[in-house]
Coordinates of C-alpha atoms in Angstrom, one line a residue:
Chain Q
M1 CA -11.0 55.6 -13.7
E2 CA -14.3 56.5 -13.9
L3 CA -14.1 53.7 -16.3
E4 CA -12.8 51.6 -14.1
Q5 CA -15.2 52.0 -11.7
D6 CA -18.1 51.9 -14.1
L7 CA -17.2 48.4 -14.6
M8 CA -16.8 47.7 -11.4
V9 CA -20.1 48.6 -10.5
S10 CA -21.9 47.4 -13.2
E11 CA -20.0 43.9 -12.4
R12 CA -21.3 43.7 -8.4
K13 CA -24.9 44.7 -10.5
K14 CA -25.2 42.4 -13.3
K15 CA -23.5 39.0 -11.2
P16 CA -26.6 36.9 -10.3
F17 CA -26.6 34.4 -7.8
R18 CA -24.5 31.6 -8.7
W19 CA -25.5 27.8 -8.5
H20 CA -23.1 26.2 -9.5
V21 CA -21.8 27.1 -6.3
L22 CA -24.6 25.5 -4.5
V23 CA -24.1 22.7 -6.8
F24 CA -20.9 21.7 -6.2
L25 CA -21.4 22.3 -2.0
A26 CA -24.3 21.2 -2.1
P27 CA -24.5 17.0 -1.8
A28 CA -21.1 17.0 1.2
V29 CA -22.6 19.2 2.9
I30 CA -25.9 17.3 3.0
V31 CA -24.7 14.1 3.8
Y32 CA -22.2 15.7 6.2
T33 CA -24.7 17.2 8.1
M34 CA -27.0 14.8 8.4
I35 CA -25.2 12.0 8.7
M36 CA -22.3 13.7 10.2
I37 CA -23.5 16.5 12.6
L38 CA -27.4 15.8 12.8
P39 CA -27.3 12.7 14.9
L40 CA -24.1 14.0 17.1
A41 CA -26.5 17.1 17.9
E42 CA -29.2 14.3 18.3
T43 CA -26.5 12.5 20.9
L44 CA -26.0 15.3 23.1
R45 CA -29.5 16.3 23.1
F46 CA -30.8 12.3 23.7
S47 CA -28.3 12.0 27.1
F48 CA -31.3 15.0 28.4
F49 CA -33.1 12.0 28.3
Q50 CA -33.9 8.7 30.0
R51 CA -36.9 5.8 29.7
D52 CA -39.0 5.4 32.8
T53 CA -39.2 1.8 33.9
I54 CA -42.6 1.4 34.5
T55 CA -44.8 3.6 31.8
Q56 CA -41.5 2.8 29.1
A57 CA -42.1 6.9 28.0
I58 CA -39.3 9.1 27.0
S59 CA -39.2 12.1 29.6
F60 CA -36.7 14.7 29.9
V61 CA -34.7 14.0 32.9
G62 CA -32.6 17.1 32.5
L63 CA -28.7 16.4 34.2
E64 CA -30.4 13.3 36.0
N65 CA -27.4 10.6 33.8
Y66 CA -25.0 12.8 33.9
I67 CA -25.2 13.3 37.8
K68 CA -25.6 9.2 37.8
L69 CA -22.8 8.6 35.5
F70 CA -20.7 11.0 38.0
F71 CA -22.1 9.7 41.2
D72 CA -24.2 7.3 41.4
P73 CA -21.2 4.3 42.5
Y74 CA -22.8 1.6 40.4
W75 CA -22.0 3.7 36.9
V76 CA -19.0 6.0 37.9
E77 CA -16.5 3.5 39.3
P78 CA -16.4 1.4 35.7
F79 CA -16.0 4.6 34.3
L80 CA -13.4 6.6 36.5
N81 CA -12.2 2.7 35.2
S82 CA -12.7 2.8 31.7
L83 CA -11.5 6.4 31.3
W84 CA -8.1 5.4 34.2
N85 CA -7.8 3.1 32.0
N86 CA -7.9 5.1 28.2
C87 CA -5.5 7.2 30.3
Y88 CA -2.4 4.7 29.9
F89 CA -2.9 3.5 26.8
F90 CA -2.4 7.0 25.8
L91 CA 0.1 7.6 27.6
I92 CA 1.7 3.4 26.3
H93 CA 0.8 4.8 22.9
M94 CA 2.8 8.4 23.6
L95 CA 6.1 6.7 25.5
V96 CA 6.8 4.2 23.2
Q97 CA 4.7 4.5 19.3
N98 CA 5.9 8.0 19.0
P99 CA 10.3 8.1 19.8
I100 CA 10.1 4.3 17.8
G101 CA 8.2 6.0 14.9
I102 CA 10.6 8.9 15.5
L103 CA 13.7 6.6 15.7
I104 CA 13.2 4.3 12.5
A105 CA 12.3 7.6 10.3
A106 CA 15.8 9.0 11.5
L107 CA 17.3 5.7 10.5
L108 CA 15.4 5.4 7.0
S109 CA 16.3 8.9 7.0
M110 CA 19.9 8.0 7.1
V111 CA 20.3 4.6 5.5
H112 CA 21.5 4.9 1.1
L113 CA 20.8 1.6 -0.3
P114 CA 18.1 0.3 -1.3
G115 CA 16.5 -2.1 0.9
K116 CA 15.5 1.4 2.3
K117 CA 12.2 1.2 0.4
L118 CA 11.4 -3.3 1.4
Y119 CA 11.8 -2.0 5.3
R120 CA 9.1 1.2 5.2
I121 CA 7.0 -1.8 3.7
A122 CA 7.0 -4.0 6.2
I123 CA 7.0 -1.7 9.2
F124 CA 3.7 0.5 7.6
M125 CA 2.2 -3.9 6.7
P126 CA 0.5 -4.3 10.3
T127 CA -1.2 -0.2 9.7
L128 CA -3.2 -2.0 6.2
L129 CA -4.8 -4.9 8.9
S130 CA -8.3 -5.3 10.7
F131 CA -8.5 -5.2 14.3
V132 CA -10.0 -8.5 13.5
V133 CA -6.9 -10.2 12.3
V134 CA -5.0 -8.1 14.6
G135 CA -6.6 -9.2 17.6
F136 CA -6.6 -12.7 16.5
V137 CA -3.6 -12.9 15.3
W138 CA -1.7 -11.8 18.9
K139 CA -4.7 -13.8 21.4
L140 CA -3.5 -16.9 19.8
M141 CA 0.1 -15.4 19.4
L142 CA 0.3 -15.2 23.2
S143 CA -2.6 -17.9 23.6
P144 CA -1.0 -20.2 26.2
L145 CA -2.8 -23.5 23.9
W146 CA -0.6 -22.7 21.0
G147 CA 3.0 -22.5 22.3
V148 CA 4.6 -19.8 20.2
S149 CA 4.9 -16.9 22.6
K150 CA 6.5 -19.1 25.4
G151 CA 8.6 -21.3 22.4
L152 CA 10.3 -18.0 21.5
M153 CA 11.4 -16.5 24.8
K154 CA 12.8 -19.6 25.5
S155 CA 15.1 -19.3 22.6
V156 CA 16.2 -15.9 24.1
G157 CA 16.7 -17.4 27.3
V158 CA 13.6 -15.4 29.1
G159 CA 11.0 -18.1 29.1
S160 CA 11.0 -18.0 32.8
W161 CA 9.1 -14.7 31.3
Y162 CA 5.8 -15.6 30.2
L163 CA 2.9 -14.7 31.6
P164 CA -0.8 -15.7 29.8
F165 CA -0.2 -11.7 29.5
L166 CA -3.7 -11.5 28.2
G167 CA -5.6 -12.5 30.7
K168 CA -4.1 -11.5 33.9
E169 CA -5.2 -8.4 35.2
E170 CA -2.1 -7.0 35.7
T171 CA -0.8 -7.2 32.2
A172 CA -3.9 -7.1 29.3
L173 CA -4.1 -3.9 29.7
T174 CA -0.1 -3.0 28.4
T175 CA 0.0 -5.7 27.1
L176 CA -3.0 -4.4 24.7
S177 CA -1.6 -0.8 24.4
L178 CA 1.6 -2.4 22.9
I179 CA -0.3 -4.3 20.7
S180 CA -1.9 -1.3 19.4
V181 CA 1.2 0.9 18.9
W182 CA 2.8 -2.9 16.5
Q183 CA -0.4 -2.3 13.9
F184 CA 0.2 2.0 14.0
I185 CA 3.7 2.8 14.5
G186 CA 3.3 2.8 10.5
I187 CA 1.8 6.1 10.7
P188 CA 4.2 8.3 12.6
M189 CA 6.8 6.6 10.9
M190 CA 5.3 7.6 7.2
L191 CA 4.9 11.5 8.4
I192 CA 8.2 11.3 10.0
Y193 CA 9.7 10.8 7.3
A194 CA 8.2 13.3 5.2
A195 CA 8.7 15.6 7.6
L196 CA 12.5 14.9 7.8
L197 CA 12.6 14.8 3.8
S198 CA 11.8 18.0 3.3
I199 CA 13.8 19.4 6.0
P200 CA 16.3 21.4 2.5
D201 CA 20.0 20.6 2.3
E202 CA 20.8 24.2 3.3
V203 CA 19.7 23.7 6.5
I204 CA 21.7 20.5 6.9
E205 CA 24.6 22.2 5.2
A206 CA 25.0 25.1 7.1
A207 CA 24.7 22.7 10.6
E208 CA 27.8 21.0 9.1
C209 CA 30.2 24.3 7.9
D210 CA 29.6 24.8 12.0
G211 CA 30.5 21.1 12.7
V212 CA 27.1 20.2 13.9
T213 CA 27.1 17.0 12.7
G214 CA 25.4 13.0 13.4
I215 CA 23.6 12.9 16.4
S216 CA 24.3 16.1 18.2
Q217 CA 22.9 17.8 14.6
F218 CA 19.4 15.5 14.9
F219 CA 18.5 16.9 18.4
K220 CA 19.4 20.4 17.9
I221 CA 18.4 20.5 14.9
K222 CA 16.0 18.4 13.2
L223 CA 13.9 16.8 15.7
V224 CA 13.7 21.4 16.4
L225 CA 11.6 21.7 12.3
I226 CA 9.5 18.6 13.0
L227 CA 8.0 18.8 15.9
P228 CA 5.2 20.5 14.3
T229 CA 5.0 17.1 12.8
I230 CA 5.5 15.3 15.8
G231 CA 2.1 17.9 17.3
I232 CA 0.0 16.7 14.8
I233 CA 0.9 12.8 14.9
S234 CA 0.5 13.7 18.8
I235 CA -3.1 15.0 17.9
L236 CA -4.2 12.2 16.3
T237 CA -3.3 9.3 19.0
F238 CA -4.8 11.2 21.2
V239 CA -8.4 11.2 19.4
G240 CA -7.9 7.5 18.3
N241 CA -7.0 6.3 21.2
F242 CA -9.7 8.2 23.4
N243 CA -12.4 6.2 20.6
A244 CA -10.4 2.9 20.7
F245 CA -13.3 0.4 20.7
D246 CA -11.8 -2.6 18.4
L247 CA -8.9 -4.5 18.9
I248 CA -9.9 -5.0 22.8
Y249 CA -13.7 -6.1 21.4
T250 CA -11.8 -8.5 19.3
T251 CA -9.4 -10.0 21.7
Q252 CA -11.1 -9.8 24.9
G253 CA -15.4 -9.5 24.4
P254 CA -17.3 -6.4 25.2
L255 CA -17.2 -7.5 28.9
A256 CA -13.0 -6.4 28.5
G257 CA -12.1 -8.7 30.6
P258 CA -10.2 -9.6 32.7
N259 CA -12.5 -8.7 35.1
F260 CA -13.1 -4.9 33.4
S261 CA -9.0 -4.1 33.2
T262 CA -8.5 -3.8 29.7
D263 CA -11.6 -1.3 30.1
L264 CA -12.1 1.9 27.6
L265 CA -14.4 4.1 26.7
G266 CA -15.0 2.9 23.2
T267 CA -15.8 -0.3 25.5
I268 CA -18.5 1.2 28.1
L269 CA -20.1 2.9 25.3
Y270 CA -21.0 -0.4 23.9
R271 CA -22.3 -2.0 26.3
T272 CA -24.2 0.8 27.9
F273 CA -25.3 1.2 25.0
Y274 CA -26.3 -2.9 23.6
G275 CA -26.2 -3.9 27.4
Q276 CA -24.3 -7.0 28.7
Q277 CA -25.5 -9.8 30.1
L278 CA -27.0 -8.9 33.9
Q279 CA -28.1 -5.3 32.4
P280 CA -30.2 -4.3 29.3
G281 CA -29.3 -1.2 27.0
D282 CA -29.9 2.1 27.8
P283 CA -29.6 4.7 24.7
N284 CA -29.6 7.2 26.3
M285 CA -26.9 6.6 29.6
G286 CA -25.4 6.0 26.4
A287 CA -25.1 8.8 24.8
A288 CA -24.4 10.8 27.8
I289 CA -21.1 9.0 28.0
A290 CA -21.0 9.6 24.0
T291 CA -21.0 13.1 25.0
V292 CA -18.6 13.5 27.9
M293 CA -16.2 11.5 25.2
F294 CA -17.1 14.3 22.7
F295 CA -16.1 16.8 25.1
I296 CA -13.2 14.5 26.2
I297 CA -11.8 14.6 22.6
L298 CA -13.0 18.1 21.9
T299 CA -10.9 19.6 24.4
G300 CA -7.8 17.3 23.2
V301 CA -8.6 18.6 19.9
A302 CA -8.5 22.3 21.5
I303 CA -5.2 22.4 24.4
Y304 CA -3.7 20.8 20.8
L305 CA -5.2 24.6 19.0
F306 CA -4.7 26.9 21.2
F307 CA -1.5 25.6 23.2
I308 CA 0.7 23.5 21.5
Q309 CA 0.3 24.1 18.2
R310 CA 0.7 27.9 18.4
K311 CA 3.9 27.5 20.6
L312 CA 5.3 26.0 18.0
T313 CA 7.1 28.1 15.5
R314 CA 6.9 27.2 11.8
Y315 CA 9.8 27.5 10.5
E316 CA 9.3 28.4 6.6
M317 CA 10.8 25.4 4.8
Chain N
M1 CA 40.7 11.2 10.0
A2 CA 38.4 10.9 6.8
I3 CA 39.0 7.4 7.0
S4 CA 37.8 6.4 10.0
R5 CA 34.5 8.9 9.4
A6 CA 34.2 7.0 6.4
R7 CA 34.4 4.1 9.0
R8 CA 32.5 5.2 11.3
N9 CA 29.5 6.2 9.1
R10 CA 29.7 2.0 7.7
I11 CA 29.7 1.5 11.3
A12 CA 26.4 4.5 12.2
E13 CA 24.8 2.5 8.5
L14 CA 25.3 -1.5 9.6
G15 CA 23.6 0.0 12.8
A16 CA 20.4 1.3 11.2
H17 CA 20.6 -1.6 9.1
V18 CA 20.3 -3.9 11.8
I19 CA 17.5 -2.4 14.1
L20 CA 15.3 -1.3 11.2
L21 CA 15.5 -5.1 9.4
T22 CA 14.2 -5.8 13.7
F23 CA 11.3 -3.9 13.1
A24 CA 10.7 -5.1 9.5
V25 CA 10.5 -8.6 11.0
I26 CA 8.4 -7.4 14.2
A27 CA 6.2 -6.0 11.7
L28 CA 5.8 -9.1 9.5
F29 CA 5.5 -12.2 11.9
P30 CA 2.8 -12.4 13.2
V31 CA 0.9 -12.0 9.4
L32 CA 3.9 -14.6 8.3
L33 CA 3.0 -17.0 11.2
I34 CA -0.6 -16.8 10.2
L35 CA 0.0 -18.2 6.5
I36 CA 2.2 -20.4 7.1
N37 CA 0.0 -22.7 9.7
S38 CA -3.1 -22.3 8.7
L39 CA -1.3 -24.8 5.8
K40 CA -0.3 -27.4 7.8
T41 CA -1.9 -29.9 10.3
K42 CA -3.6 -29.7 13.8
K43 CA -0.7 -31.2 14.7
A44 CA 1.9 -29.8 13.5
I45 CA 0.5 -26.4 14.2
F46 CA 0.8 -27.1 17.4
R47 CA 4.1 -29.6 17.5
Q48 CA 6.9 -26.9 15.1
P49 CA 4.4 -23.8 14.7
L50 CA 7.6 -22.6 13.6
E51 CA 8.4 -24.6 10.7
F52 CA 6.9 -24.3 6.8
P53 CA 5.0 -26.4 6.1
T54 CA 6.0 -30.1 4.2
S55 CA 3.8 -32.5 2.5
E56 CA 4.0 -34.2 5.7
T57 CA 2.1 -31.8 7.5
L58 CA 0.6 -29.9 4.5
D59 CA -3.1 -29.6 5.0
L60 CA -6.2 -27.4 3.6
V61 CA -8.7 -28.5 6.0
G62 CA -8.8 -25.0 7.6
Y63 CA -10.0 -23.4 4.0
S64 CA -12.0 -25.5 2.7
T65 CA -14.5 -25.9 6.2
V66 CA -14.5 -21.8 5.1
L67 CA -15.1 -22.5 2.1
Q68 CA -17.9 -24.7 3.5
Q69 CA -19.3 -23.2 6.2
G70 CA -19.1 -19.8 6.0
N71 CA -20.6 -16.8 3.6
F72 CA -17.0 -15.5 3.0
P73 CA -17.9 -14.4 -1.1
L74 CA -20.5 -12.7 0.6
Y75 CA -19.1 -11.4 3.4
F76 CA -16.4 -10.3 1.0
W77 CA -18.4 -9.2 -2.1
N78 CA -20.8 -6.8 0.2
S79 CA -16.4 -5.3 2.4
L80 CA -15.9 -4.5 -1.6
F81 CA -19.6 -2.8 -2.4
V82 CA -19.4 -0.8 0.7
T83 CA -15.6 0.7 0.0
G84 CA -16.6 1.2 -3.0
A85 CA -19.3 2.7 -3.2
S86 CA -18.6 5.0 -0.6
L87 CA -15.1 5.9 -1.8
C88 CA -17.2 6.5 -5.4
L89 CA -19.2 9.0 -3.7
I90 CA -16.1 10.2 -1.3
L91 CA -14.5 11.4 -4.1
L92 CA -17.0 13.0 -6.4
F93 CA -18.5 14.8 -3.5
G94 CA -15.3 15.9 -1.7
A95 CA -13.8 17.1 -5.2
M96 CA -17.0 19.3 -5.8
A97 CA -17.3 20.8 -2.3
A98 CA -13.3 21.3 -2.9
F99 CA -13.5 23.2 -5.3
A100 CA -16.5 25.6 -4.7
L101 CA -14.8 25.6 -1.1
S102 CA -10.8 26.6 -3.2
E103 CA -12.2 27.8 -6.5
Y104 CA -15.1 30.6 -6.2
R105 CA -14.8 33.7 -2.7
F106 CA -18.9 34.0 -1.7
R107 CA -19.7 34.7 1.9
G108 CA -19.2 32.2 5.0
N109 CA -16.7 30.5 2.3
R110 CA -14.1 30.2 6.0
L111 CA -16.4 29.5 8.1
M112 CA -17.7 26.6 5.4
G113 CA -14.2 25.2 5.5
L114 CA -13.9 25.4 9.2
Y115 CA -17.5 23.3 9.8
M116 CA -16.5 20.8 7.2
A117 CA -12.5 20.3 8.9
L118 CA -15.3 20.0 11.8
G119 CA -14.2 16.5 11.3
I120 CA -11.4 15.6 11.0
M121 CA -11.0 16.0 15.1
I122 CA -14.3 14.6 16.1
P123 CA -15.1 10.7 15.7
I124 CA -18.5 9.8 13.6
R125 CA -18.9 6.3 16.2
L126 CA -19.9 9.7 18.2
G127 CA -22.9 9.9 16.9
T128 CA -23.9 6.7 17.1
V129 CA -26.9 6.7 19.5
G130 CA -28.4 9.2 16.5
I131 CA -27.1 7.5 13.9
L132 CA -29.1 4.2 14.5
R133 CA -32.6 6.6 15.0
L134 CA -31.2 8.0 11.7
M135 CA -31.4 4.9 10.0
V136 CA -33.4 2.9 11.6
T137 CA -36.2 5.4 11.0
T138 CA -35.8 5.5 7.2
D139 CA -35.9 2.0 7.6
L140 CA -32.2 1.5 6.7
V141 CA -31.1 -0.4 9.3
N142 CA -29.0 -3.9 7.9
T143 CA -28.6 -2.2 4.0
H144 CA -25.8 -1.6 2.5
W145 CA -26.7 2.1 2.0
A146 CA -26.2 2.8 6.5
L147 CA -22.8 1.9 5.6
I148 CA -22.3 4.1 2.6
L149 CA -23.1 7.3 3.6
V150 CA -22.1 6.6 7.4
Y151 CA -18.6 5.9 5.5
T152 CA -18.7 8.6 3.3
A153 CA -19.7 11.4 6.3
Q154 CA -17.0 10.3 8.0
G155 CA -14.5 9.9 4.9
L156 CA -15.5 14.0 4.0
P157 CA -13.8 16.9 5.9
L158 CA -10.6 15.0 5.1
A159 CA -11.2 14.5 1.5
I160 CA -11.6 18.3 1.6
F161 CA -9.5 18.8 3.3
I162 CA -6.4 17.3 1.7
L163 CA -8.4 18.0 -2.5
S164 CA -9.5 21.6 -1.2
E165 CA -5.0 22.0 -0.9
F166 CA -4.2 20.4 -4.6
M167 CA -6.9 22.6 -5.8
S168 CA -5.5 25.8 -5.2
T169 CA -2.2 24.5 -7.0
V170 CA -4.2 24.3 -10.3
S171 CA -2.8 27.4 -12.4
S172 CA -5.6 30.2 -12.7
D173 CA -4.3 30.4 -16.3
L174 CA -5.8 27.2 -17.8
K175 CA -9.2 28.1 -16.0
S176 CA -9.4 31.6 -17.5
A177 CA -8.5 30.4 -20.7
G178 CA -11.5 27.8 -20.4
R179 CA -14.0 30.3 -19.0
I180 CA -12.3 32.7 -22.2
D181 CA -13.6 29.2 -24.5
G182 CA -16.7 29.2 -23.7
L183 CA -16.2 26.2 -21.2
S184 CA -19.2 25.6 -18.1
E185 CA -18.8 25.9 -14.2
Y186 CA -18.9 22.7 -14.7
S187 CA -16.3 21.5 -17.3
I188 CA -14.2 22.8 -16.4
F189 CA -14.4 21.2 -13.0
F190 CA -15.0 17.8 -14.7
R191 CA -12.7 18.8 -17.4
L192 CA -9.9 20.5 -16.4
V193 CA -9.8 20.2 -13.0
L194 CA -10.6 16.7 -11.5
P195 CA -8.1 14.9 -14.5
L196 CA -5.0 17.3 -12.5
I197 CA -5.7 16.1 -9.3
R198 CA -5.8 12.4 -9.7
P199 CA -2.7 11.6 -7.7
A200 CA -4.2 13.2 -4.9
M201 CA -7.3 11.6 -5.5
A202 CA -5.6 8.1 -5.4
T203 CA -4.2 9.1 -1.9
V204 CA -7.6 10.4 -0.1
A205 CA -8.7 7.3 -2.1
V206 CA -6.6 4.8 0.3
F207 CA -6.3 7.1 3.4
S208 CA -10.5 6.6 2.9
M209 CA -10.4 3.1 2.5
I210 CA -8.1 1.8 4.6
P211 CA -10.5 2.4 8.1
I212 CA -13.6 1.5 6.1
W213 CA -12.9 -2.1 4.6
N214 CA -11.7 -2.2 7.9
D215 CA -14.0 -1.0 10.2
L216 CA -16.1 -3.5 12.6
W217 CA -17.8 -0.8 14.9
F218 CA -21.0 0.3 12.0
P219 CA -21.5 -3.4 10.9
L220 CA -21.8 -4.6 14.2
I221 CA -24.5 -1.9 15.1
L222 CA -26.0 -0.8 12.1
A223 CA -25.9 -3.9 9.2
P224 CA -25.5 -7.3 11.6
A225 CA -27.2 -9.6 9.1
E226 CA -26.0 -12.5 7.8
H227 CA -27.1 -10.6 4.1
T228 CA -24.8 -6.9 5.0
K229 CA -21.9 -8.7 6.9
T230 CA -18.7 -7.0 5.8
L231 CA -15.6 -9.3 5.3
T232 CA -14.7 -8.3 9.4
L233 CA -17.1 -9.0 10.8
G234 CA -17.9 -12.4 8.9
A235 CA -14.2 -12.8 9.9
Q236 CA -15.3 -11.4 13.6
V237 CA -18.6 -13.9 14.3
F238 CA -16.6 -16.9 12.5
V239 CA -13.6 -17.0 14.3
G240 CA -16.2 -16.3 18.1
Q241 CA -18.3 -19.4 16.8
Y242 CA -15.5 -22.1 16.2
S243 CA -12.9 -20.6 18.6
N244 CA -11.9 -24.5 19.1
N245 CA -11.1 -25.2 15.5
W246 CA -7.7 -23.7 14.6
N247 CA -6.8 -24.5 10.6
A248 CA -10.3 -22.6 9.8
I249 CA -9.6 -19.6 12.7
L250 CA -6.1 -19.5 11.3
A251 CA -7.7 -19.8 7.1
A252 CA -10.5 -17.3 8.5
M253 CA -7.7 -15.0 9.1
A254 CA -5.5 -16.0 6.0
L255 CA -8.2 -15.4 4.1
A256 CA -8.8 -12.3 5.6
V257 CA -5.4 -11.1 5.5
I258 CA -4.3 -12.3 1.6
P259 CA -6.1 -9.1 -0.2
V260 CA -5.1 -6.4 2.1
L261 CA -1.9 -8.0 0.8
I262 CA -2.1 -8.0 -2.4
L263 CA -3.4 -4.8 -3.2
Y264 CA -0.9 -3.9 -0.2
T265 CA 1.8 -5.0 -3.0
L266 CA 0.5 -3.6 -5.9
F267 CA -0.5 0.6 -4.1
S268 CA 2.4 0.6 -1.8
R269 CA 4.5 2.9 -3.9
Q270 CA 1.4 4.9 -4.4
L271 CA 0.1 4.6 -0.5
I272 CA 4.2 5.6 0.5
R273 CA 3.7 8.8 -2.4
G274 CA 0.9 9.9 -0.6
L275 CA 1.7 9.4 2.4
T276 CA 4.4 11.7 2.3
S277 CA 4.0 13.9 -0.6
G278 CA 5.0 17.3 0.0
A279 CA 8.5 16.3 0.0
V280 CA 9.2 15.5 -2.9
K281 CA 13.3 14.6 -3.4

C-alpha cells in the first residue's frame, strides 16, 4: 500500500512536459484557428465598422449596420425575402427529401436481391456531382428552348402543365428546391439505411413473435429506433440549406432571378459583399449578414442539441 | 396461409423494385441525357434529344471546341492539386490531433475536442470576409495555397471527430507493448496506429473530397485568376461564355462529369461502406 503510494507520488513528480502531445495537436489547431475561427471572429468584428462614403476611412459605427439591415426598407425587404425563401427551401427539403430518403432506405432494407447495390449506387450518384453540373443540366432540361421536359411531360399526358419552371416567379424556388432534393437524396437514404441495418435481429424477431410485422412493424419499431438518425439528418439539412448558394448562383446567377424570387441568404451575402450591377460591394454589410446567418445556424444547432437530441431516447443496440 | 403470405411478400418485393427502379432512373436520367447529347450534332440535339447518337448524328465538335478554347487540362490539374494537397493535410493533421485527443489525458482535453467540433456545424463560408482579408494581407489571393488552407481548415473538424472514434478502438495492449519495446510516441502513432485506421482514413478522404472538388464559392472569391481556376469554376465560366453553343456546353458538362463517374464506379464500394460503417452485417 505504502509502496503503491510512493510509486504514484514519484510518478507524478517525475512526469516531464509531454511535448509530443503538443506536436500532435499543434498543426490542426493552428490551421483551424487561423483559417476558420479567427476569420469568423474577424467577420463578427467587421460588422460593427463601416467605410465613410466621402473620406473612405473605416470607423467603428456600433450597431448601425444591423439597424440598417433590420429597419432600412432598402435592406430589410430583400433580407426578409431571402430569409423567407430560405425557410421555404428548408421546408421543401424536410417534407420531400427526408421522407423519400426514408422510403428508399426502407425499401432497400426489404429487398433481398443483388440489384440492391445498383440502386444504391445509382440513387447516390447525383450527390457527387458539382453544383455547376447539376445546375446546368437541369437548366438545360427545363429550358423551353430544348424540348426535353416538355416532350417527356407530353408522353405521360401532362404536356399542358409545362411551364418554364425556372423562369417564372411562382415556380422557380420550388423547382430549385426539388433540384436540390434530387441532388442530395442519397445522404438521408444512406444514413437511414445504415441505421436500419444496425437494428439487431433480436428486436425484429421479438416484434414478429408479438405479431408486429410489415408496415406496422416499420412505423412502430424501426422508425422509433432510427429517430436519432432522422434528427441528425434534419440538422445536417438545416445547416446545408441555410448556407446554400452554389445551386442558385449556377442556375439563376447572382441576382437570384426571376425578380429575386430565388434569393437565399447565401446569394444576398454574395451580392452584398461583392456588389451587383448598380451597387458597389460593401464588405461591412456583408459581414453583418454573415453574422446574422451565423446566429441563425447557431440557434438551429442549439435547438437540436438541447431540445431535440435530449428528448430522443437512444436505445442501446 | 403460408403460401398466401409468401405470395404477398413476393408482390411487396416487386413493388419495392418498381419504386426503387423509378428513383434510380430519375437519378441517372439527367446525366445520361448530357452524355449522349454531347456526342451529337446540334440538329440532333434539338430534334431527337432522347435518342442515342447514330453514325449520322455523331459529332464531336463540342469536345474539340472545349479542348481548343477552354483551359480545361489546366483547370483539371488545379482541381486535382488543390483537392489532393488538402486531403493529405486533412488526413495527416486530423489523424495526429485525433490521436492526441483520444490517446492522452491532459488538462483541457475535452474542451479542445469541443472546440474542434464547433467547425462541424458552423460553415466556414460565413467567415469569408475575414478569410479574404487574411489572404490579401498574406498575399495568398489567387494561389493554390489559399484554397488548400481553407479546405484543410474546413475538413479538419469532421476528420478529427470520425478518426478519434476509430482511434479509441485500437487496442491499448498493442500500444503498451510498443512502449515497452521502447518505441517513441511518434513511432507508435506512425507505425502502429496509422496502419490500423486506414479504413477510417479512406472514409474521411471520400467525405472530405466531395465538397472540396465541387466547391464554387472559394475558388470564385479567393482564386478566380485564370492560372488557379478549378474545374468547377472553369466549367461555370465556360458555360457562361458559350451559352449559345449547345455542343460546347454539353461537352463541357460531360467532361466535368466523366472523372467523377469514373472515380465513383471505382470507389463506390468503399464510399458506401464508409457511409454505412457501424452497421457491419
